[in-house]
GROMACS .gro file of C-alpha atoms in nm:
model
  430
    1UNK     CA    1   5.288  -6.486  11.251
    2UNK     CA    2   4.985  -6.739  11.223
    3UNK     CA    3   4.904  -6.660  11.598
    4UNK     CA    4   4.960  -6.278  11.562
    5UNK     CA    5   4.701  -6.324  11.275
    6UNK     CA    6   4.419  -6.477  11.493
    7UNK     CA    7   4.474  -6.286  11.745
    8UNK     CA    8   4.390  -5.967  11.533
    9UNK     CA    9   4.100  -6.165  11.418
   10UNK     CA   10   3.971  -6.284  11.712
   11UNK     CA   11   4.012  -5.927  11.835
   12UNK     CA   12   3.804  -5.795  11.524
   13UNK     CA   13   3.544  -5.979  11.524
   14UNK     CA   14   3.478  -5.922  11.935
   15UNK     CA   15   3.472  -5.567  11.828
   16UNK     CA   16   3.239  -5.623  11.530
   17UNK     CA   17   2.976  -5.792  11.829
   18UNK     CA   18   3.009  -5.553  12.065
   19UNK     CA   19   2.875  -5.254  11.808
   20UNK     CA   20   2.571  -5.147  11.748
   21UNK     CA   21   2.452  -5.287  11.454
   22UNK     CA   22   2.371  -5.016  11.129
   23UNK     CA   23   2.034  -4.911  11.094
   24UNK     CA   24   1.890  -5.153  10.822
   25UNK     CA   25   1.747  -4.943  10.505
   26UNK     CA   26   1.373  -5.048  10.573
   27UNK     CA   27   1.187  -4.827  10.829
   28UNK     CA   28   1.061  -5.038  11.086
   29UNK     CA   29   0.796  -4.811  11.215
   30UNK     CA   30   0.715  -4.439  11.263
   31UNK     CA   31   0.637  -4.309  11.623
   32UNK     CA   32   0.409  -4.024  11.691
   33UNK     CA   33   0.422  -3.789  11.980
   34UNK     CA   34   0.190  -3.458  11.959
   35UNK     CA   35   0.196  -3.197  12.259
   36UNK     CA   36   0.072  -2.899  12.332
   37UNK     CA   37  -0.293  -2.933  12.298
   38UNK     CA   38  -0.258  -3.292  12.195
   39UNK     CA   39  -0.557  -3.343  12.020
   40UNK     CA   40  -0.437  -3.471  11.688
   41UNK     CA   41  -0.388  -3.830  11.643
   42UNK     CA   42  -0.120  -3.963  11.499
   43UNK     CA   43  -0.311  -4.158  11.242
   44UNK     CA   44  -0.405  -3.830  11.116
   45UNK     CA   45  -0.018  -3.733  11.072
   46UNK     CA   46   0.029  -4.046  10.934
   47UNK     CA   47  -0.177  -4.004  10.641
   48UNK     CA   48   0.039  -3.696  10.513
   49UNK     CA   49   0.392  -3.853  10.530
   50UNK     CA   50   0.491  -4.116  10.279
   51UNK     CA   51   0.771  -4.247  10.537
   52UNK     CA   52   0.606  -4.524  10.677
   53UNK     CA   53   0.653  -4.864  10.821
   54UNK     CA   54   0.835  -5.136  10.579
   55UNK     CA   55   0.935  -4.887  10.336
   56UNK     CA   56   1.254  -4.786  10.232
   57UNK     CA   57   1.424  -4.474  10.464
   58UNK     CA   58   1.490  -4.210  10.273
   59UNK     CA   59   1.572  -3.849  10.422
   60UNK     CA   60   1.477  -3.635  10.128
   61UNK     CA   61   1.112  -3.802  10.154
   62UNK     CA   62   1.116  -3.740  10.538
   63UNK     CA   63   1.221  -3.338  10.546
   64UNK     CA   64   0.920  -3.384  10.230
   65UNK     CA   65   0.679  -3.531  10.495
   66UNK     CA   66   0.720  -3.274  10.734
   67UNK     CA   67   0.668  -2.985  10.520
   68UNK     CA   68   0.378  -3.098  10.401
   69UNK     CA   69   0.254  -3.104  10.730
   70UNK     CA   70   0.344  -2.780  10.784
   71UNK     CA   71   0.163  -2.566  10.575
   72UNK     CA   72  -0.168  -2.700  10.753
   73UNK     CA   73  -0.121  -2.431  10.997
   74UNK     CA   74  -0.191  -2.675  11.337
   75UNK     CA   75   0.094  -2.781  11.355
   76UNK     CA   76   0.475  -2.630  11.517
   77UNK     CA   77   0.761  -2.738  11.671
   78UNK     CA   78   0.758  -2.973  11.432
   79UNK     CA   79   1.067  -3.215  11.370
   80UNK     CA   80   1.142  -3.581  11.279
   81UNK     CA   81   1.454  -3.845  11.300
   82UNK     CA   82   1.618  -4.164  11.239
   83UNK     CA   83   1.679  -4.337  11.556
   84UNK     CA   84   1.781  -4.696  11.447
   85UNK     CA   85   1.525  -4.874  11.248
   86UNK     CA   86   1.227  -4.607  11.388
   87UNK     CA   87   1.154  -4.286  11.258
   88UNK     CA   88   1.066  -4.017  11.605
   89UNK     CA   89   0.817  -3.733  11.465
   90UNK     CA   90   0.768  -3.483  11.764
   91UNK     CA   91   0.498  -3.191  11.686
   92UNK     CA   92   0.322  -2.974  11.911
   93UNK     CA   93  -0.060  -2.846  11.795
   94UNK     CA   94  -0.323  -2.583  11.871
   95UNK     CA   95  -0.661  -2.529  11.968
   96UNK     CA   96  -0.857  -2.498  11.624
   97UNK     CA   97  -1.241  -2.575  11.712
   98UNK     CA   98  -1.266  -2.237  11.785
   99UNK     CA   99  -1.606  -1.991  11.800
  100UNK     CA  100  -1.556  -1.658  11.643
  101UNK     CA  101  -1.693  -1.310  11.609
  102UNK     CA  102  -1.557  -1.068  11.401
  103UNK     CA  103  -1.592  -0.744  11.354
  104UNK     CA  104  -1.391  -0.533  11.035
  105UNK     CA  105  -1.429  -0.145  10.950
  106UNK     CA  106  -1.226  -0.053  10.680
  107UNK     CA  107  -1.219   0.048  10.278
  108UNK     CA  108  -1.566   0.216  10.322
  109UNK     CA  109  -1.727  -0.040  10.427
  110UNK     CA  110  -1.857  -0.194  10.760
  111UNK     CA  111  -1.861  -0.590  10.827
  112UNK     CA  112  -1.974  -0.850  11.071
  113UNK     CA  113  -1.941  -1.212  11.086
  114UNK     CA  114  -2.013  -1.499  11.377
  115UNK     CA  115  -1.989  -1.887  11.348
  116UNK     CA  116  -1.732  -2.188  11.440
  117UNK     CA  117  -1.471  -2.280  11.271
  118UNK     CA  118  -1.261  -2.622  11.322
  119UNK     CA  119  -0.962  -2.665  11.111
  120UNK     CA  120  -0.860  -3.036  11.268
  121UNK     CA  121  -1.168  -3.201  11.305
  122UNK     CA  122  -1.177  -3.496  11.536
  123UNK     CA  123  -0.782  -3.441  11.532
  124UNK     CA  124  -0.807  -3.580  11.180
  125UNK     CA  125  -0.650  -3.257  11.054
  126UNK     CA  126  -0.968  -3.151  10.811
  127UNK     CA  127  -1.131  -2.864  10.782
  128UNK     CA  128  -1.525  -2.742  10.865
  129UNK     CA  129  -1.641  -2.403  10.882
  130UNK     CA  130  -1.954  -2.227  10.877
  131UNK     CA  131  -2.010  -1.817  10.948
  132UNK     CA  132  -2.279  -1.594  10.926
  133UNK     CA  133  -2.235  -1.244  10.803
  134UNK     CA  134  -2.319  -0.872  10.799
  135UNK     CA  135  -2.263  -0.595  10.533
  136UNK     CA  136  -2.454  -0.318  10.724
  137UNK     CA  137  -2.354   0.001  10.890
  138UNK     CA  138  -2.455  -0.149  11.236
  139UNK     CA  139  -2.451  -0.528  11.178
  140UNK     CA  140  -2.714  -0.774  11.267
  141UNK     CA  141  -2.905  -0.446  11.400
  142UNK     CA  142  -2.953  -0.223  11.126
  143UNK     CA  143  -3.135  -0.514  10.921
  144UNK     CA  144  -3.074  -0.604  10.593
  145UNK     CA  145  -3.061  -0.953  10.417
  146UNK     CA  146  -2.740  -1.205  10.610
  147UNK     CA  147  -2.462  -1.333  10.407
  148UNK     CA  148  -2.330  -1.693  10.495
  149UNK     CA  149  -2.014  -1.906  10.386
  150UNK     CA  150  -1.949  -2.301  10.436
  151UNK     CA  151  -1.701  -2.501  10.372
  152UNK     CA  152  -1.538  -2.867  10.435
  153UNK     CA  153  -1.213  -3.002  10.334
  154UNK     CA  154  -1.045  -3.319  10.385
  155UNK     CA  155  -0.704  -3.345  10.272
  156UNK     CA  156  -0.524  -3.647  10.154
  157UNK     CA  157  -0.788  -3.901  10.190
  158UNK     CA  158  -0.735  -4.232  10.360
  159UNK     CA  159  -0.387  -4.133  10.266
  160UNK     CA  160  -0.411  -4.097   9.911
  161UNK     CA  161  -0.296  -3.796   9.731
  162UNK     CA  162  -0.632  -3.724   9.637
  163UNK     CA  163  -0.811  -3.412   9.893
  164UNK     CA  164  -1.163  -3.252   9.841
  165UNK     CA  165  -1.312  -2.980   9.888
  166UNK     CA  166  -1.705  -2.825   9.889
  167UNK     CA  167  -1.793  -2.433   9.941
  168UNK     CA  168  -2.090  -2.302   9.959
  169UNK     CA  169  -2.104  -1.899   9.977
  170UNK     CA  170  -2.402  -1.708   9.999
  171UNK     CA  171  -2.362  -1.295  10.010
  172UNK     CA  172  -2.551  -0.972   9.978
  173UNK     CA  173  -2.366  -0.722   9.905
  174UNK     CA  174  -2.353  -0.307   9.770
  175UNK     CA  175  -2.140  -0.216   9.492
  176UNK     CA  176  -2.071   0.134   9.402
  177UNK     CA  177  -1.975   0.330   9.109
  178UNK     CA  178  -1.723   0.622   9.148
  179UNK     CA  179  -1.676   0.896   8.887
  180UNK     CA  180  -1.312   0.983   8.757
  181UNK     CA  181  -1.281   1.234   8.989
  182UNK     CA  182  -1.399   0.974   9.271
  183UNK     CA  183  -1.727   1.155   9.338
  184UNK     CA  184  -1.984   0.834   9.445
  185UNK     CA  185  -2.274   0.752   9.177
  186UNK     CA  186  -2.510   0.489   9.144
  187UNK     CA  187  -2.530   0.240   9.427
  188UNK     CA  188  -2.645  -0.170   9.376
  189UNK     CA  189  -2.724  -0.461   9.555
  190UNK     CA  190  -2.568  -0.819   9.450
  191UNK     CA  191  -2.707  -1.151   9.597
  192UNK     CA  192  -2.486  -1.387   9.450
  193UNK     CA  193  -2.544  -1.793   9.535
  194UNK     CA  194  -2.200  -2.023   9.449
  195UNK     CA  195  -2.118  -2.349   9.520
  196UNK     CA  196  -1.831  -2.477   9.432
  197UNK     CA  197  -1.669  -2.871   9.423
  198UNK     CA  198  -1.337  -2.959   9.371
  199UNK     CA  199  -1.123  -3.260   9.369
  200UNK     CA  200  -0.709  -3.206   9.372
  201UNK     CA  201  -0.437  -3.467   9.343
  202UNK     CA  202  -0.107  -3.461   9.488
  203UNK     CA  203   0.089  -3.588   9.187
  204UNK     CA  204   0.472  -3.531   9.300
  205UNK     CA  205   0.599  -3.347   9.634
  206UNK     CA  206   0.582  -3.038   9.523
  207UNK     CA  207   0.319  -3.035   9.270
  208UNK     CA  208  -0.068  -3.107   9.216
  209UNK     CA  209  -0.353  -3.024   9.004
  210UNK     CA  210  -0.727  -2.976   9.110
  211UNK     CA  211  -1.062  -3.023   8.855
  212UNK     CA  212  -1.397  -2.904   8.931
  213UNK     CA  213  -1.730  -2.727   8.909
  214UNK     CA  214  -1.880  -2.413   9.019
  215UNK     CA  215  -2.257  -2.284   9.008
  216UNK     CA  216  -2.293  -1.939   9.058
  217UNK     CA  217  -2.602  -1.715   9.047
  218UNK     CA  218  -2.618  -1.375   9.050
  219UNK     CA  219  -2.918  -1.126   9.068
  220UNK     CA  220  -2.900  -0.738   9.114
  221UNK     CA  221  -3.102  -0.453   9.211
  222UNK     CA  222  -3.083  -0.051   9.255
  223UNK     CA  223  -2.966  -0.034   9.622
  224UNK     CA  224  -3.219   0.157   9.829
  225UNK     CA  225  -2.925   0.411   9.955
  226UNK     CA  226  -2.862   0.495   9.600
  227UNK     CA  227  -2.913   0.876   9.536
  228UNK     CA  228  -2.808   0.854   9.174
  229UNK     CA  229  -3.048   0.704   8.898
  230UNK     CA  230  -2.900   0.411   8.737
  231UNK     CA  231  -2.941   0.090   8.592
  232UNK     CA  232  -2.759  -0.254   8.776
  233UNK     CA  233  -2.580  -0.559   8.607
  234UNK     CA  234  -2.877  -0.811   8.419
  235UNK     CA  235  -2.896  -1.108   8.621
  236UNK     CA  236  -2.643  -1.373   8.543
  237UNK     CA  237  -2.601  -1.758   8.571
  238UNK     CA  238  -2.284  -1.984   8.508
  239UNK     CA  239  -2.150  -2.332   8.573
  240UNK     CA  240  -1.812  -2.318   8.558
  241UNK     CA  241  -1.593  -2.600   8.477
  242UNK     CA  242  -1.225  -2.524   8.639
  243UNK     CA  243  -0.881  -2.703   8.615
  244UNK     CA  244  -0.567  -2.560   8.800
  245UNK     CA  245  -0.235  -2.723   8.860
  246UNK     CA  246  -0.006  -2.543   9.176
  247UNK     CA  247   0.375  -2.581   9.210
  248UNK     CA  248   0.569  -2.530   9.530
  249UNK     CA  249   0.439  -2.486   9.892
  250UNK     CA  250   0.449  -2.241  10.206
  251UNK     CA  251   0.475  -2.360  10.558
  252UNK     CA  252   0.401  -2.204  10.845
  253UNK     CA  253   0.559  -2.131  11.171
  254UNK     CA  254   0.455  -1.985  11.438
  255UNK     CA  255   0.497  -1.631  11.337
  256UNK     CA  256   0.632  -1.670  11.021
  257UNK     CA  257   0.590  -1.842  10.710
  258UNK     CA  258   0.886  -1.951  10.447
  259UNK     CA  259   0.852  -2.127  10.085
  260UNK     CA  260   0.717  -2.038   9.736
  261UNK     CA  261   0.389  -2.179   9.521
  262UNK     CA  262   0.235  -2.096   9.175
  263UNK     CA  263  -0.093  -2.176   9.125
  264UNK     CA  264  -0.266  -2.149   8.759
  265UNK     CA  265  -0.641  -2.231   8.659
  266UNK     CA  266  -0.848  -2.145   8.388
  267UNK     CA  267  -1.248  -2.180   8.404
  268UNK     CA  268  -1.524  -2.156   8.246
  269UNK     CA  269  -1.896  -2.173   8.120
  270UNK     CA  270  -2.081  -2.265   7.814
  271UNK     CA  271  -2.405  -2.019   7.729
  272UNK     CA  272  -2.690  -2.288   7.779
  273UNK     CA  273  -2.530  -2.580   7.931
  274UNK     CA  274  -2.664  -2.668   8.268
  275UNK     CA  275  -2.833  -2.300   8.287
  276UNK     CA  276  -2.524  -2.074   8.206
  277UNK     CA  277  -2.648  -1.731   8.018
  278UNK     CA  278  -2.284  -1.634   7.937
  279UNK     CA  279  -2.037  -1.781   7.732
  280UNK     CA  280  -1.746  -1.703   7.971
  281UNK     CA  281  -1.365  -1.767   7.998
  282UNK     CA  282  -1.159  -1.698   8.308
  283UNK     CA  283  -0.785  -1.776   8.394
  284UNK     CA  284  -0.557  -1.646   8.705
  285UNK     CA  285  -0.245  -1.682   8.817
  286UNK     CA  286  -0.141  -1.693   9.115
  287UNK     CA  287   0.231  -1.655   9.282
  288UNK     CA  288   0.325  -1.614   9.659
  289UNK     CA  289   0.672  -1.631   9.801
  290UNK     CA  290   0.800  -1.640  10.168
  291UNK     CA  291   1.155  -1.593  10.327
  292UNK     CA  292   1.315  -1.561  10.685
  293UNK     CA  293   1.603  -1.316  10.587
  294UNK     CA  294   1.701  -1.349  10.992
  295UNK     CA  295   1.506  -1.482  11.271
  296UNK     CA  296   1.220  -1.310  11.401
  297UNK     CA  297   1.200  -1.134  10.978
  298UNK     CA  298   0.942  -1.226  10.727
  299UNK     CA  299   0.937  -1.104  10.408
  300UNK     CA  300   0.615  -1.159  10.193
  301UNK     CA  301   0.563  -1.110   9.819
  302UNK     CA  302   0.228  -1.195   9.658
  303UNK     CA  303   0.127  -1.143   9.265
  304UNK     CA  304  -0.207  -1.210   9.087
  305UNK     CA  305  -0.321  -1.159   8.751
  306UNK     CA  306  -0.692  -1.251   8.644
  307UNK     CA  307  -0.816  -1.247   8.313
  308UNK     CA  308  -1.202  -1.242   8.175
  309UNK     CA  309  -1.402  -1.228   7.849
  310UNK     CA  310  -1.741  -1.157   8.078
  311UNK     CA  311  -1.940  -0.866   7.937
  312UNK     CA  312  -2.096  -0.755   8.272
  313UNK     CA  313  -1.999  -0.686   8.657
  314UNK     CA  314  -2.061  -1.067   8.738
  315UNK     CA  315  -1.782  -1.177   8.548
  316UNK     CA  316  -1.500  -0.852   8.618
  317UNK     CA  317  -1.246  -0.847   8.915
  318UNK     CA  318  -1.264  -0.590   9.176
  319UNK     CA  319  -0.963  -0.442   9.400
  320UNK     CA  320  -0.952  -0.238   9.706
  321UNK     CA  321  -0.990  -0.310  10.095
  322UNK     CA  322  -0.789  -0.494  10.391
  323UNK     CA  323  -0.808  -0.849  10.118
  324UNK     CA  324  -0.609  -0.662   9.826
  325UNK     CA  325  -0.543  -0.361   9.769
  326UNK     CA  326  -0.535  -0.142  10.144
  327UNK     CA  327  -0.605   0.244  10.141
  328UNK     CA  328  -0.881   0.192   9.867
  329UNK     CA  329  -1.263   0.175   9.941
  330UNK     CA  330  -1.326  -0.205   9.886
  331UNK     CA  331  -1.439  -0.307   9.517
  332UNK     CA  332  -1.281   0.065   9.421
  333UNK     CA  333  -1.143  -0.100   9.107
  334UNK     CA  334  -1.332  -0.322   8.879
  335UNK     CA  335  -1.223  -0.459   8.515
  336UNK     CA  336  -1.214  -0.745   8.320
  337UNK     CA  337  -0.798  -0.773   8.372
  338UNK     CA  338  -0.655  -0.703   8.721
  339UNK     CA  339  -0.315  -0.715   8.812
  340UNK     CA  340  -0.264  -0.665   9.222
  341UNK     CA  341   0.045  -0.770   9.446
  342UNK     CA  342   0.198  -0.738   9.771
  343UNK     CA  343   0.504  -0.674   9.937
  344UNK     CA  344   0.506  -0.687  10.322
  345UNK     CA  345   0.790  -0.691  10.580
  346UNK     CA  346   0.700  -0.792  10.959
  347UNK     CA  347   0.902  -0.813  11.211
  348UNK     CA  348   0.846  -1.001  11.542
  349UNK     CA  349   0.873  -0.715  11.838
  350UNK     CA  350   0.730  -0.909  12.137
  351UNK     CA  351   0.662  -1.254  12.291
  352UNK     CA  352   0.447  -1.285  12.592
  353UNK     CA  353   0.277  -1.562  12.800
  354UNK     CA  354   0.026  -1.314  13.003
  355UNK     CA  355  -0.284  -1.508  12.979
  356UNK     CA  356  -0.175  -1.712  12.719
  357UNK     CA  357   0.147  -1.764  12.469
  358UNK     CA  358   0.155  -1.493  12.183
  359UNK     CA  359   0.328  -1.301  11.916
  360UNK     CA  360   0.333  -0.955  11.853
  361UNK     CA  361   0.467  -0.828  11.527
  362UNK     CA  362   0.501  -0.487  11.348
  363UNK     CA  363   0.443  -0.479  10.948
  364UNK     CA  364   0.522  -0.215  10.645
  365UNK     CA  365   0.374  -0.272  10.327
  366UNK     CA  366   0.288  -0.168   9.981
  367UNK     CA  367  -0.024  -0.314   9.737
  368UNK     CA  368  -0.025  -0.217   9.383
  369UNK     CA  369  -0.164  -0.279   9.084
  370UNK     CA  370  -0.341  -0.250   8.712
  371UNK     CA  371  -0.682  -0.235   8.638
  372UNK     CA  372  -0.768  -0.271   8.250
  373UNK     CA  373  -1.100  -0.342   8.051
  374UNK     CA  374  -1.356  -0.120   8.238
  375UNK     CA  375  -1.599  -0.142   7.890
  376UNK     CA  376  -1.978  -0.194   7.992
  377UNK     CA  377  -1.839  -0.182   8.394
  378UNK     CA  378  -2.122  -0.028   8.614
  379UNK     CA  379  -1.959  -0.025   8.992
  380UNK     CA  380  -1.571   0.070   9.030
  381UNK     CA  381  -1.363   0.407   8.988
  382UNK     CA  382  -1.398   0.477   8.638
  383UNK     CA  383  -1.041   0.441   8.566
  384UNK     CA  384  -0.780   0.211   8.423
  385UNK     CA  385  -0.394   0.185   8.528
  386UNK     CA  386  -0.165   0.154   8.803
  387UNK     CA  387  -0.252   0.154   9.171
  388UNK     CA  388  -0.034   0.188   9.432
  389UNK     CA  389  -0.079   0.207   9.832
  390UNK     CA  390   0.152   0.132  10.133
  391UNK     CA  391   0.101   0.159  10.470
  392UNK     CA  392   0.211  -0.053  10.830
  393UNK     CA  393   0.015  -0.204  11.098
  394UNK     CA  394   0.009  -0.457  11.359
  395UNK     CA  395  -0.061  -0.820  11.448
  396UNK     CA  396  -0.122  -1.018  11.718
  397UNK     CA  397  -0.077  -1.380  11.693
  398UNK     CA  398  -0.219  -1.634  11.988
  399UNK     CA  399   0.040  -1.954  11.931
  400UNK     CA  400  -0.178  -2.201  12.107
  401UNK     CA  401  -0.534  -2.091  11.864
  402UNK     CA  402  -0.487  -2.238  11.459
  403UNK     CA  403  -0.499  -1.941  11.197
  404UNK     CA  404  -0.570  -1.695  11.462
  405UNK     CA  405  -0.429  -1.339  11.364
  406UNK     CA  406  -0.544  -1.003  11.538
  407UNK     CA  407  -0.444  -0.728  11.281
  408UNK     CA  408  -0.519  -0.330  11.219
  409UNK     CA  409  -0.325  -0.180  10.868
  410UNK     CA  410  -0.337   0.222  10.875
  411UNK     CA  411  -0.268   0.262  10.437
  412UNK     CA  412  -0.210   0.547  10.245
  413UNK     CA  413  -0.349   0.571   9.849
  414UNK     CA  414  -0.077   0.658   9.685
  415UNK     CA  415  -0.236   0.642   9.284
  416UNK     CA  416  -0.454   0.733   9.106
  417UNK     CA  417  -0.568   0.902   9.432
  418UNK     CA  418  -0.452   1.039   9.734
  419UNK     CA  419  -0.713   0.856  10.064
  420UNK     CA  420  -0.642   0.687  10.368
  421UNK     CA  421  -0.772   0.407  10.532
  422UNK     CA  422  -0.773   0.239  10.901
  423UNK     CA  423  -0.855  -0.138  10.888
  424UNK     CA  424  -0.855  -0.405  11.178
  425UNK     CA  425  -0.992  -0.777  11.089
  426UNK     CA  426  -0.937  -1.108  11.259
  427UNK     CA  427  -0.752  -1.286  11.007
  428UNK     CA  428  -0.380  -1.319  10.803
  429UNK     CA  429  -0.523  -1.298  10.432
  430UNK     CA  430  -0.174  -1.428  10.276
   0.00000   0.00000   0.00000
């Protein structure tokens, strides 16, 4: 019995050597390999994941990491595992220093824009962009005063969970005021100057909160196409103070995008502090959800309702155009409260690699919403209520070029009036 008993313990225990030994819970490092272009470094992916060399494994905080890293937009075919004591991320990434020129006809109004854009800088995954643009009939020809917008952004700072951001937008624009029946009336000119700062911290996973300031300045004139007498918006100046706080996130695929986030801020400006003429209050929410109900599907839902006490056009919301509400002249709706959503299906019809790797895709859609609060409004249908359009269009999406989308939307308005609208832009707007 004794020698029965070391034999099965002898045989154990050569069993016990001769397999692999358990991964030990402490990661002992996390390996990095990027394709497709190849230009990001892994430091750079690095500073978003919180899995990391002599910490703790933990899967939950890994499948965390990774989506994270996915709603930059640079990165796909993106997946991570445990092998051992390592962690193996594998991602593939696009080109994103990328020149542009765009060109956009649609809601009534003609515009042009040129300039670079680079959305992983020095493969350090942060953001630069600067664009020059054109509100004219025949842009950059015609004449007329040039509209410009810059921004940086550099998320997740020497791995913190703190990222910044500074814009700087500088526009000239024509608003226009409709009657009820939709006939056009008076006709202005904005220039508006805003800069804007803000600082947002990445408290848990899924949630963060951003604090700020923005300095706008607005002055208007009587447009020189204006056949209608009239008299435009006094000038108007504001620092804004902002705080916001976003739940959830979105990441994106190649085609598609999947997830949910619910951003909230409230802003605003003091009459006579640091030059504001207004004493103004402003809050928005902001929801978005995305779902794959079968491979190849996307379903998109968007909501946003803004709020105002502003007494003039500086401070209301406007509505209509390919960025809100499609089949509607842009800025069509103004008010101090605007509700506007969207509900968009698209559907993945081809896949090519003639010249280069892309998606085609097919959309239907419907924008609606509610415009309230038009007292002491100049520009804008002079109307309040519900809006509805729908419509379907197009997309073409390049895999190997970051935030790249060709798109044309044909839209019908549906309420309060019956128009239609053909739009084609160089960009997915949500």
């Amino acid at each position: 019995m004794i020698a029965l008993l070391l034999a099965a313990a002898a045989t154990a225990a050569a069993a016990t050597a001769a397999a692999p030994a358990a991964p030990s819970a402490t990661v002992e490092a996390v390996d990095i390999h990027v394709g497709g272009i190849g230009f990001t470094s892994a430091s750079a992916i690095r500073r978003f994941m919180l899995t990391e060399a002599g910490q703790p494994f933990d899967q939950d905080t890994l499948d965390s990491d990774l989506r994270r890293l996915r709603t930059l937009g640079i990165l796909y075919d993106l997946d991570a595992h445990r092998d051992g004591d390592r962690v193996q991320v594998e991602a593939k990434d696009r080109w994103s220093l990328v020149p542009f020129f765009g060109l956009r006809r649609g809601g009534g109004r003609t515009t042009a824009r040129f300039g670079v854009a680079d959305h992983n800088l020095a493969g350090q995954l942060a953001t630069v962009y600067a664009e020059l643009n054109s509100n004219t009939d025949v842009p950059f020809v015609q004449g007329g005063p040039y509209g410009s917008f810059i921004y940086a952004e550099a998320p997740r700072l020497f791995g913190s969970g703190f990222s910044a951001g500074l814009y700087w937008t500088r526009d000239f624009i024509d608003f226009t005021s409709y009657g009820a029946t939709g006939n056009t009336g008076f006709l202005y000119d904005r220039q508006r100057h805003d800069l804007r700062g803000e600082l947002r911290y990445e408290l848990f996973p899924l949630v963060s909160a951003g604090a700020g300031v923005e300095v706008q300045r607005d002055r208007f004139g009587t447009s020189d196409l204006s056949r209608v007498a009239g008299v435009p918006p006094p000038a108007a100046d504001a620092t804004f103070g902002f705080f916001n706080v976003s739940f959830g996130l979105v990441e994106q695929f190649v085609s598609q995008a999947s997830g949910n986030d619910v951003k909230l801020e409230l802003e605003g400006a003091r009459h006579g502090f640091l030059g504001s003429t207004a004493d103004v209050v402003i809050g928005s929410i902001a929801a978005r959800s995305f779902s794959i109900p079968r491979p190849g599907h996307n379903l998109v839902l968007q909501m946003q309702l803004q709020t105002s006490n502003g007494t003039s056009d500086s401070f209301f919301f406007h509505a209509g155009g390919l960025r809100e509400i499609r089949g509607f002249p842009d800025a069509y709706f103004e008010g101090r409260t605007l509700l506007r959503g969207n509900a968009e299906y698209r559907l993945d019809v081809l896949q090519t690699n003639w010249l280069l790797r892309a998606v085609g895709q097919v959309a239907a859609f419907t924008d609606f919403g509610y415009v309230a609060g038009r007292r002491g409004a100049i520009a804008g249908l002079d109307y309040e209520g519900t809006i509805v359009s729908a419509g379907f269009g197009g997309r073409y999406i390049p895999v190997a070029f970051a935030r790249a989308v060709g798109r044309l939307d044909l839209a019908f308005g549906l309420a309060p009036r019956r128009t239609i609208d053909i739009s084609f832009g160089g960009q997915q707007f949500f």
